[in-house]
Short mmCIF file of C-alpha atoms in Angstrom, two decimals:
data_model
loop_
_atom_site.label_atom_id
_atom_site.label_comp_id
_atom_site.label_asym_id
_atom_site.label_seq_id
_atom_site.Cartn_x
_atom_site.Cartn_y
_atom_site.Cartn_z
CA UNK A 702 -26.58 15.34 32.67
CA UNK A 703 -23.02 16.08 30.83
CA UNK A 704 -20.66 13.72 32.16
CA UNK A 705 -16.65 15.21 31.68
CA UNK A 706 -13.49 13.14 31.58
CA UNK A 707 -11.37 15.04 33.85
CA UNK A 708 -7.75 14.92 33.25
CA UNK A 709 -4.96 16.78 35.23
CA UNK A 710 -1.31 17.62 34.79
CA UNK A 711 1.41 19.25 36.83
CA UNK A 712 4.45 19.00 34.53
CA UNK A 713 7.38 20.97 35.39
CA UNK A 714 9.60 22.85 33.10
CA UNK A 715 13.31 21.90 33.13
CA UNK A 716 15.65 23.82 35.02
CA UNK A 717 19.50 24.18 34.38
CA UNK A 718 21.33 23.92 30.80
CA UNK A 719 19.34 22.34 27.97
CA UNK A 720 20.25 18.62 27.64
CA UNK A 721 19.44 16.37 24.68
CA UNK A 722 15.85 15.36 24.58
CA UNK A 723 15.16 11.35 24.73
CA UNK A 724 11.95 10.95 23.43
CA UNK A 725 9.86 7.23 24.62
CA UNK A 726 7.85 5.67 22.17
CA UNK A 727 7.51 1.88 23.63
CA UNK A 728 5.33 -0.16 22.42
CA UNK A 729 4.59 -4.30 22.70
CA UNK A 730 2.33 -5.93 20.15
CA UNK A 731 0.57 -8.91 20.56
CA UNK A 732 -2.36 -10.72 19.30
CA UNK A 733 -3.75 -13.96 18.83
CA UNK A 734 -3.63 -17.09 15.95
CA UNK A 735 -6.30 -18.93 15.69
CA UNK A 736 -5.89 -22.43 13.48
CA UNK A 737 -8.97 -23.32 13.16
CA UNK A 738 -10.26 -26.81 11.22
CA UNK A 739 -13.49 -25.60 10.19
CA UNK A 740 -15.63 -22.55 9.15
CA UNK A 741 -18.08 -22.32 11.80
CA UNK A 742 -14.69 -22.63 14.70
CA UNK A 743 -13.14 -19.82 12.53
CA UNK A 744 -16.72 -17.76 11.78
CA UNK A 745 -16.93 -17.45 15.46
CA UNK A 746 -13.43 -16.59 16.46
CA UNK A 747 -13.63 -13.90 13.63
CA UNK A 748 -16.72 -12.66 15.02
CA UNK A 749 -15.11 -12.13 18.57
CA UNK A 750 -12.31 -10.40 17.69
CA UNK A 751 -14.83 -8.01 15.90
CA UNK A 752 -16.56 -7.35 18.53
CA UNK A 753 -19.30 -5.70 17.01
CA UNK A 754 -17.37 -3.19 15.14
CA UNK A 755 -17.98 -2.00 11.48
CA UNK A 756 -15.44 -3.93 9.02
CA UNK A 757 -14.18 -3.31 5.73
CA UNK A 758 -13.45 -6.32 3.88
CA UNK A 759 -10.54 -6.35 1.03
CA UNK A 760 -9.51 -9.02 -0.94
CA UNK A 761 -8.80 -10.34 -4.76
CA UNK A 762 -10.89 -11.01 -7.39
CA UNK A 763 -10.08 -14.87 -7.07
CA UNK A 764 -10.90 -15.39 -3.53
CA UNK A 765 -14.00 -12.99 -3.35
CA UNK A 766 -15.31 -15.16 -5.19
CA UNK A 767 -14.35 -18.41 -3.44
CA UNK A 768 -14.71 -17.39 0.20
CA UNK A 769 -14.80 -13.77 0.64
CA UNK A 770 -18.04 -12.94 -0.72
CA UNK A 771 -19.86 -16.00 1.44
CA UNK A 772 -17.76 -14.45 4.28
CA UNK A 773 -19.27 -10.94 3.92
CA UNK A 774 -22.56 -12.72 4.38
CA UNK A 775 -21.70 -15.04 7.42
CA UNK A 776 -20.77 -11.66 8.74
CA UNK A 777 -23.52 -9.87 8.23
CA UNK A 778 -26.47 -12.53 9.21
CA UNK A 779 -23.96 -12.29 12.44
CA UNK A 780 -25.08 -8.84 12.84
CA UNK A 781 -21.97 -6.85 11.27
CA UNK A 782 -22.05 -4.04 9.49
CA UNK A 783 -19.93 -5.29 6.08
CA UNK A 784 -18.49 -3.48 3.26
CA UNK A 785 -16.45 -5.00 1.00
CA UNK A 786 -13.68 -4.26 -2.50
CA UNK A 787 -11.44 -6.55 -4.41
CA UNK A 788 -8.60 -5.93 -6.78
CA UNK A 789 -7.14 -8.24 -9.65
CA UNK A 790 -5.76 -11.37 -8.31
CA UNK A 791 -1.66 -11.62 -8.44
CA UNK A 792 1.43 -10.38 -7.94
CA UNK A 793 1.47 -7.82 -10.35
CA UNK A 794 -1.30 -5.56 -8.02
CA UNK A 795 0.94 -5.58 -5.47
CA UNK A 796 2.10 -1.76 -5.76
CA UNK A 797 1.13 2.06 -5.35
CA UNK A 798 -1.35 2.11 -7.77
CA UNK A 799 -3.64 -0.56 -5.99
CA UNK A 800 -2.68 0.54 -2.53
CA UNK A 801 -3.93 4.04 -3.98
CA UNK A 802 -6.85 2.60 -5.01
CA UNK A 803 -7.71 1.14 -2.15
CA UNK A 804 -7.77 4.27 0.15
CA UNK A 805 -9.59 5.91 -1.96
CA UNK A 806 -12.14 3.54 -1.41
CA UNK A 807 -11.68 3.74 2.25
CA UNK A 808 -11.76 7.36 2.24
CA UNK A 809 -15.76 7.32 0.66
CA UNK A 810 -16.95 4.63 3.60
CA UNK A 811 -18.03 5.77 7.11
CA UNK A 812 -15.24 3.48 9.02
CA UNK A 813 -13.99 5.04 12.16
CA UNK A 814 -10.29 4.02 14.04
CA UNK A 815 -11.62 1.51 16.06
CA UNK A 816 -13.17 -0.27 13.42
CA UNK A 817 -11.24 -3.11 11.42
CA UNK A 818 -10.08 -3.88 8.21
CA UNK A 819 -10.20 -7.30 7.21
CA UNK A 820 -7.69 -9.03 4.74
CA UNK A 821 -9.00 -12.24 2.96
CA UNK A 822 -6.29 -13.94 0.46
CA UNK A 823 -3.30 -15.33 0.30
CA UNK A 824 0.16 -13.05 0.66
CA UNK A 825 -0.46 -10.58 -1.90
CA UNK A 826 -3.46 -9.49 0.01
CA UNK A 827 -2.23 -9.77 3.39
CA UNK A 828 0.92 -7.62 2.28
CA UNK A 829 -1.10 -5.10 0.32
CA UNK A 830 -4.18 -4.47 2.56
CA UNK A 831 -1.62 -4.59 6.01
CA UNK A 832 0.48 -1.31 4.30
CA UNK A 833 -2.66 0.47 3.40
CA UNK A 834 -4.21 -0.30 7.23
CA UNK A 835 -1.30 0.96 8.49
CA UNK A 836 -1.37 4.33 6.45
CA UNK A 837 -4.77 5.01 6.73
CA UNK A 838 -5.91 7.37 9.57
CA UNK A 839 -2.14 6.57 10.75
CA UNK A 840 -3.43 2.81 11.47
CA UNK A 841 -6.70 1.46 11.73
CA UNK A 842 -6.75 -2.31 13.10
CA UNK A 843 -7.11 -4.94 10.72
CA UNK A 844 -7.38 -9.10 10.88
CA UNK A 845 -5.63 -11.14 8.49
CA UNK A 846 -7.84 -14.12 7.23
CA UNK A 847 -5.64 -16.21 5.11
CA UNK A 848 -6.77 -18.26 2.39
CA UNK A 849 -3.41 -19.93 1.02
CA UNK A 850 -1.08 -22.32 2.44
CA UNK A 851 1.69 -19.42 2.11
CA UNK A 852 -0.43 -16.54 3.97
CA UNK A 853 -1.15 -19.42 6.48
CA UNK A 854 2.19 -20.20 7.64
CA UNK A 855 4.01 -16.70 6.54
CA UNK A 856 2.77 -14.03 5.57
CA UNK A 857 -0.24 -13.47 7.57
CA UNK A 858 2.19 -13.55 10.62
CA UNK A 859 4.38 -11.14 12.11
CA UNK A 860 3.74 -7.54 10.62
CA UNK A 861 5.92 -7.35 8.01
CA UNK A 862 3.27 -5.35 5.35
CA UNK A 863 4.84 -4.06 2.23
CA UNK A 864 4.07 -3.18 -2.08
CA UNK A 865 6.57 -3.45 -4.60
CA UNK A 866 8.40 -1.43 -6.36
CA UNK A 867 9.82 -1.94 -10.18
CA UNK A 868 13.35 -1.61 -8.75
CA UNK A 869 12.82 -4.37 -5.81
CA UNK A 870 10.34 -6.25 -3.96
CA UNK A 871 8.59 -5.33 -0.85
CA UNK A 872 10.76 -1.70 -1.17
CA UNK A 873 7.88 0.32 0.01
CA UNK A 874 6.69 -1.22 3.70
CA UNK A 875 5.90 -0.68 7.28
CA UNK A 876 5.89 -2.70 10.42
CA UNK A 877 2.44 -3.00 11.29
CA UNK A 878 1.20 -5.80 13.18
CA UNK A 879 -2.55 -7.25 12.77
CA UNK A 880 -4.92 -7.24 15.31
CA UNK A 881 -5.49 -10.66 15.29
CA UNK A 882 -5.18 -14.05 12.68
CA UNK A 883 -8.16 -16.34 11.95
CA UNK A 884 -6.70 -19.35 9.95
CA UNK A 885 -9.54 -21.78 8.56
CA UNK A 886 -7.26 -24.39 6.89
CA UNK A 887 -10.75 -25.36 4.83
CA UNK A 888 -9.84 -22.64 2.96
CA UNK A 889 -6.95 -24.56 1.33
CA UNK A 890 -8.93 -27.20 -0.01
CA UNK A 891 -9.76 -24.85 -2.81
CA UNK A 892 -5.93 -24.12 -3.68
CA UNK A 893 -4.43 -25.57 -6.83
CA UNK A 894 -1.22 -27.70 -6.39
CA UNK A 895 1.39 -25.60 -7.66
CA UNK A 896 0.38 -22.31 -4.76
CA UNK A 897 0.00 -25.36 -2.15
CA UNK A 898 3.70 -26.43 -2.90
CA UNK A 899 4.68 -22.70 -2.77
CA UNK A 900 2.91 -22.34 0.71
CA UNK A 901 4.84 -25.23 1.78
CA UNK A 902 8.37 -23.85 0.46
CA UNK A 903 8.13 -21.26 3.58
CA UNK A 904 7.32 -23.97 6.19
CA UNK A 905 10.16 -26.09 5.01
CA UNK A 906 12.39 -22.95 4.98
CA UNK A 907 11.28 -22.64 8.63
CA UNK A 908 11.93 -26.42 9.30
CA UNK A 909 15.57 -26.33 8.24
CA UNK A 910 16.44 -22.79 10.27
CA UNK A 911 15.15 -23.30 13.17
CA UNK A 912 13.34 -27.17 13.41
CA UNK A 913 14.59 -30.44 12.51
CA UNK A 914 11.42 -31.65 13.75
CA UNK A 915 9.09 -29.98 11.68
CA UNK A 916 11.12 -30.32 8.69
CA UNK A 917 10.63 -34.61 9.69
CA UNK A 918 7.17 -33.90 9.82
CA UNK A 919 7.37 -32.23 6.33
CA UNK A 920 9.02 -35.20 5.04
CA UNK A 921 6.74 -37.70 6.36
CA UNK A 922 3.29 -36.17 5.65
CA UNK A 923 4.30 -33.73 2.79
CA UNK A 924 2.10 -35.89 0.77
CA UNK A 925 -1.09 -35.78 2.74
CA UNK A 926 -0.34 -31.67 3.61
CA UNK A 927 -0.66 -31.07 -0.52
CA UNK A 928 -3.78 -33.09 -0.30
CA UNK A 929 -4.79 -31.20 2.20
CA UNK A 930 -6.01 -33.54 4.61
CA UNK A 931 -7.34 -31.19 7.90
CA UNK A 932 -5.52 -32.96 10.39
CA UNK A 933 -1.92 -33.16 9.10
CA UNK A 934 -2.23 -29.69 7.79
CA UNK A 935 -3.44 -28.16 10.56
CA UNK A 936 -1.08 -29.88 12.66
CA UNK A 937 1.57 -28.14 9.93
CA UNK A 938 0.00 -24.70 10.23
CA UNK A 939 -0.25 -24.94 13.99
CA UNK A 940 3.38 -25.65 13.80
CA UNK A 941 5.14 -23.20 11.46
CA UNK A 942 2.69 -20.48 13.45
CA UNK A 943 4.40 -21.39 16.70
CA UNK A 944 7.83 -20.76 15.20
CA UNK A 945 7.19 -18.15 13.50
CA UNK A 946 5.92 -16.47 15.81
CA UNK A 947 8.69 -17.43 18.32
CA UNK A 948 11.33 -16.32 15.89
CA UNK A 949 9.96 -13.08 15.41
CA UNK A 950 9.56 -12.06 18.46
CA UNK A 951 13.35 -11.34 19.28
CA UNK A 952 13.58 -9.22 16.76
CA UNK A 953 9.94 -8.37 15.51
CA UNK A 954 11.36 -4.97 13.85
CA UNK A 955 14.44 -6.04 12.52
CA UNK A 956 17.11 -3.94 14.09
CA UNK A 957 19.12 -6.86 13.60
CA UNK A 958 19.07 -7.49 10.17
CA UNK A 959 20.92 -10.69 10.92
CA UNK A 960 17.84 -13.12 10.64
CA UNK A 961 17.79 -16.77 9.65
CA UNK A 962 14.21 -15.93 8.70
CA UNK A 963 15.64 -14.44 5.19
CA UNK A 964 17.12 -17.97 4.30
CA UNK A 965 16.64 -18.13 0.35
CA UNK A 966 15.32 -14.41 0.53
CA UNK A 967 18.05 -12.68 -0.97
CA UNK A 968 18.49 -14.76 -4.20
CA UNK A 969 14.57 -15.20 -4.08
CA UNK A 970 13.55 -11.67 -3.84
CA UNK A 971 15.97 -10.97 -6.93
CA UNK A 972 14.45 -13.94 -8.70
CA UNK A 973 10.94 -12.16 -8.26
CA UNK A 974 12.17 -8.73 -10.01
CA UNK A 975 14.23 -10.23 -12.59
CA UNK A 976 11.13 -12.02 -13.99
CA UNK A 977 8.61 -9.42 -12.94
CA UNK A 978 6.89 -10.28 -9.87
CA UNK A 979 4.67 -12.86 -10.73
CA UNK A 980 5.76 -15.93 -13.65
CA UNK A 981 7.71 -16.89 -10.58
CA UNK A 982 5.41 -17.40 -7.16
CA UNK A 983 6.94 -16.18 -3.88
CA UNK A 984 7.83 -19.77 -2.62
CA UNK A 985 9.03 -21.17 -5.72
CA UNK A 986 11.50 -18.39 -5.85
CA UNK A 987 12.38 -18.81 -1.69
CA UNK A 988 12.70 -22.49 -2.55
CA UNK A 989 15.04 -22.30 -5.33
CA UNK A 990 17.04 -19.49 -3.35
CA UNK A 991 16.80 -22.14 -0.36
CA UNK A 992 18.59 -24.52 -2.67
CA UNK A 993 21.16 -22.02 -4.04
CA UNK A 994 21.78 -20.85 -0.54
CA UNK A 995 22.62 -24.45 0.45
CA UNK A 996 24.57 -25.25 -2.32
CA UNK A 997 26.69 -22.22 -1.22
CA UNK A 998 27.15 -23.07 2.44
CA UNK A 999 27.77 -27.09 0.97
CA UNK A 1000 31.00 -25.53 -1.68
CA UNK A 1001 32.36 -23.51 1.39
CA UNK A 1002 32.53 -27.07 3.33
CA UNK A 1003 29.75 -25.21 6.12
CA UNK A 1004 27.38 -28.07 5.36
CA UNK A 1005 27.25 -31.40 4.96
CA UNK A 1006 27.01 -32.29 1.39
CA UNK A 1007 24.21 -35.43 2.63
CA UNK A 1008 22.24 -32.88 4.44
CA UNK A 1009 22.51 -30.68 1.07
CA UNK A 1010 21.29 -33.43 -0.69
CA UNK A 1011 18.66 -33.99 2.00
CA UNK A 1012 17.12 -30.52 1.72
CA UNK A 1013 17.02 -30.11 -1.86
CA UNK A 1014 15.80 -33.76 -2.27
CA UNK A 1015 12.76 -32.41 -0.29
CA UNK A 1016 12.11 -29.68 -2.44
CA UNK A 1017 12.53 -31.55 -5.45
CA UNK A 1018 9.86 -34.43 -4.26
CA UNK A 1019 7.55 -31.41 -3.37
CA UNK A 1020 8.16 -30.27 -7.00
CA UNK A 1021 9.42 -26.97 -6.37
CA UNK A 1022 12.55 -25.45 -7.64
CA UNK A 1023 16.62 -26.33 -7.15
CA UNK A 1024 17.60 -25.50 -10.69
CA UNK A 1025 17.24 -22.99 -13.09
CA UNK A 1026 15.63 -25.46 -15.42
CA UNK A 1027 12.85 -26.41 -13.06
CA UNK A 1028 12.19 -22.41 -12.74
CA UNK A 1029 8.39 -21.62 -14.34
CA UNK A 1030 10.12 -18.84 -16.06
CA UNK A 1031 13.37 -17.80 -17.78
CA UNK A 1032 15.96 -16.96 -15.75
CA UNK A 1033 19.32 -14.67 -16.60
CA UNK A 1034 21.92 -15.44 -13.70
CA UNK A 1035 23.71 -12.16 -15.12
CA UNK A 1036 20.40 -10.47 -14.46
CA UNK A 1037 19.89 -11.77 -11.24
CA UNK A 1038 23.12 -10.80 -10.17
CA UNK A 1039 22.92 -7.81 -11.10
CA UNK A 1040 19.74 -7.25 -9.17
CA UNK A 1041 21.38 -8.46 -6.23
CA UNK A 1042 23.55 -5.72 -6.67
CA UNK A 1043 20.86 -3.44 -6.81
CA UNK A 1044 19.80 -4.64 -3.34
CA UNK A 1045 23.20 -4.82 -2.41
CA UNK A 1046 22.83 -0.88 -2.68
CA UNK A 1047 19.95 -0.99 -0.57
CA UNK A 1048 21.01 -2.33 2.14
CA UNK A 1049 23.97 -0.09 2.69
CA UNK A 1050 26.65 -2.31 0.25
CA UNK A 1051 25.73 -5.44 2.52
CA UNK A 1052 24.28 -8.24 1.21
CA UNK A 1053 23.44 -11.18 3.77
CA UNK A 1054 23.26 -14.69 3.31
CA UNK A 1055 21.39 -16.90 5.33
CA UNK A 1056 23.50 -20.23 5.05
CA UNK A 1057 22.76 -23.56 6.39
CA UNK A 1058 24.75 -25.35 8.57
CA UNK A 1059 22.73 -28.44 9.75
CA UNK A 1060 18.81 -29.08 10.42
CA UNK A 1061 18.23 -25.79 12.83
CA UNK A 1062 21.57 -23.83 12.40
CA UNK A 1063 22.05 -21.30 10.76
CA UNK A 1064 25.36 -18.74 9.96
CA UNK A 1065 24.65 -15.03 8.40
CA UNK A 1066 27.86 -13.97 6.34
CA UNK A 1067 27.89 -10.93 3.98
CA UNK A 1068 31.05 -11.88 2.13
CA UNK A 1069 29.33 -14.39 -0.90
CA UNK A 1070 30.99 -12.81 -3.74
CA UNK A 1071 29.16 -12.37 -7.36
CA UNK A 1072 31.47 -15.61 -8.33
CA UNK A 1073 29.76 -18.12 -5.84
CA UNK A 1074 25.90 -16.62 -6.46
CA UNK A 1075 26.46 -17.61 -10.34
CA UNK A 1076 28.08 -20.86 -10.00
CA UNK A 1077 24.95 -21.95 -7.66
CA UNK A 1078 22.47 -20.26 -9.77
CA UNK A 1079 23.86 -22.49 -13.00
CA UNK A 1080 24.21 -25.72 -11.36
CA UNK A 1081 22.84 -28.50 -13.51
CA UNK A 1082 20.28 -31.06 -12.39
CA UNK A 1083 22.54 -33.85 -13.93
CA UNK A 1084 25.38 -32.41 -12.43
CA UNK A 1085 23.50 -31.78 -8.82
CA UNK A 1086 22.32 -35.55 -8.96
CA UNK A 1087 25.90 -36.70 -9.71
CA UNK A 1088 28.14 -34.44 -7.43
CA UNK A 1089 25.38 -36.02 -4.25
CA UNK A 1090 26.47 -39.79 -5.63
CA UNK A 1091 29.78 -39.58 -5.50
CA UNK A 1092 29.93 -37.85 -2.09
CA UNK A 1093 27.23 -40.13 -0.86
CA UNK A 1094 24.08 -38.03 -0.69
CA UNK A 1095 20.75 -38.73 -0.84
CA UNK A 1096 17.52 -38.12 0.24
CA UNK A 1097 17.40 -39.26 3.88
#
């Protein structure tokens, strides 16, 4: 017997002059984050936010071959129907040409809507396969797996999905938020020291904007975090989640552009096209526009030149980088101003700065001229380490 889905409307037509029209498109995301300390805890959360639909799994070279592709299998002795592509590992795929790529490759499998994409790898992957899921059949869901310390703590959360573009980073994007998050922090245990420390840039960024608590934690257990010991670091990842998540939720489409979560994004986004998105990893260049961002609020007497001292003490002991000789690559503070400029344009001739004021406050000022961007890009480690003597800094 054919059953029918009856559906019935009485809409009236509008009487009376024609007014404006005020179109409602509401809409409330949410989803869950699941930190989990093992594979089998994360194989079956995975699993149930499947729910027995087909997936598509995307990822890099580098990780298929260190978790995805034993992934795709746990998957399918689960029962799931798996398919699965990979792209070159890196910054540098980050654009149209792999997003193109990758629905074409889409387009020749047999998912429907309701099935799910499924991004495994660190933030180049979770940016890259989130702006194709959200272009393809005008969004199909997709779960971000993260494999890095980086995509565990940033950019696996809140939506933000985006490729580059040779004139600016992250210029081509959507707001697209995933259907769920299945952290494993096993994964990291496979992570080489220098991404670790770059994962661990964004949770200190989040410790000084919004948690002097965290950023404690950070300075007490940064050691065993980069050795990845499962408790501390999941108790870190748990953390910066929660904060995250609470932070973007005021504002999880950025009407207010306003947000203390860019601290060290401007100068670090420019830092990433002036050496050509990749000789310079995402959090190294945050962390050394965390520094110059400080040393900026420090000069204009907003912060405290200890607590200066304090932060980029932190990211020094973490090795990451304050000064442009601690970089990974050649920098041109000309260049990078210039870029800034370029963004500058962008964003309608207003360029924000995130500066701190003490552990957890924050002020947003778009009035840091050109003058004040190169003296803090050119600061000199010798000169750093004696300007914090003589006003009595130090590491706390």
């Amino acid at each position: 017997m054919t059953e029918y889905v009856r559906v019935s409307e009485q809409l009236a037509l509008p009487r009376g002059p024609v007014d404006p029209i005020m179109a409602s498109a509401r809409r409330l995301d949410t989803y869950p984050v699941h930190v989990c300390l093992d594979e089998d805890t994360a194989l079956a959360r995975l699993c149930a936010e499947i729910d027995g639909r087909r997936v598509a799994l995307i990822t890099d070279d580098t990780v298929f071959a260190l978790h995805a592709r034993r992934l795709a299998e746990l998957l399918g002795a689960a029962g799931l129907d798996v398919v699965g592509t990979s792209f070159p590992a890196g910054e540098s795929s980050k654009n149209l040409r792999t997003a193109s790529t990758l629905l074409d490759w889409l387009a020749g499998t047999s998912l429907a809507r309701r099935d799910i994409l499924l991004a495994v790898g660190g933030g180049v992957v979770m940016d890259t396969v989130g702006w194709v899921a959200s272009a393809y059949m005008r969004g199909l869901p997709y779960i971000n797996v993260p494999t890095t310390l980086l995509a565990h703590v940033d950019a696996a959360l809140g939506g933000k999905v985006a490729i580059d573009h040779p004139s600016a980073k992250n210029l081509i994007g959507a707001f697209y938020q995933p259907r769920a998050v299945v952290s494993n922090v096993g994964y990291l245990s496979t992570q080489d020291g220098r991404g670790l420390r770059a994962g661990l840039a964004e949770a200190i960024k989040t410790g000084i904007i919004a948690s002097p608590e965290l950023f404690e934690l950070i300075e007490r257990r940064h050691e065993a975090i980069l050795a990845t010991e499962p408790v501390p670091t999941a108790a870190l990842v748990h953390a910066s989640s929660v904060l995250k998540c609470r932070l973007i939720a005021r504002d999880p489409y950025e009407r207010d552009l306003r947000r203390p979560l860019n601290f060290g994004h401007t100068i670090g986004h420019a830092v990433e096209t002036v050496t050509g998105y990749g000789p310079v990893l995402h959090g190294e260049a945050v962390a050394f526009g965390m520094a110059c961002a400080a040393r900026i609020a420090e000069r204009r007497g907003l912060l405290d030149p200890a607590l200066c001292a304090r932060v980029t003490g932190l990211l020094d002991r973490v090795r990451l980088p304050t000064t442009l000789a601690a970089l990974p690559a050649r920098l041109d503070p000309a260049g990078t101003v210039e870029a800034l400029g370029q963004i500058r344009k962008i964003r309608d001739g207003r360029l924000r700065f995130v500066l701190p004021t003490a552990l957890g406050e924050t002020v947003i000022t778009d009035d840091v001229s050109d003058k004040e961007i190169h003296a803090a890009l050119v600061v000199s480690p010798a000169a750093e380490v004696s300007y914090a003597h003589t006003r009595g800094g130090g590491d706390g």
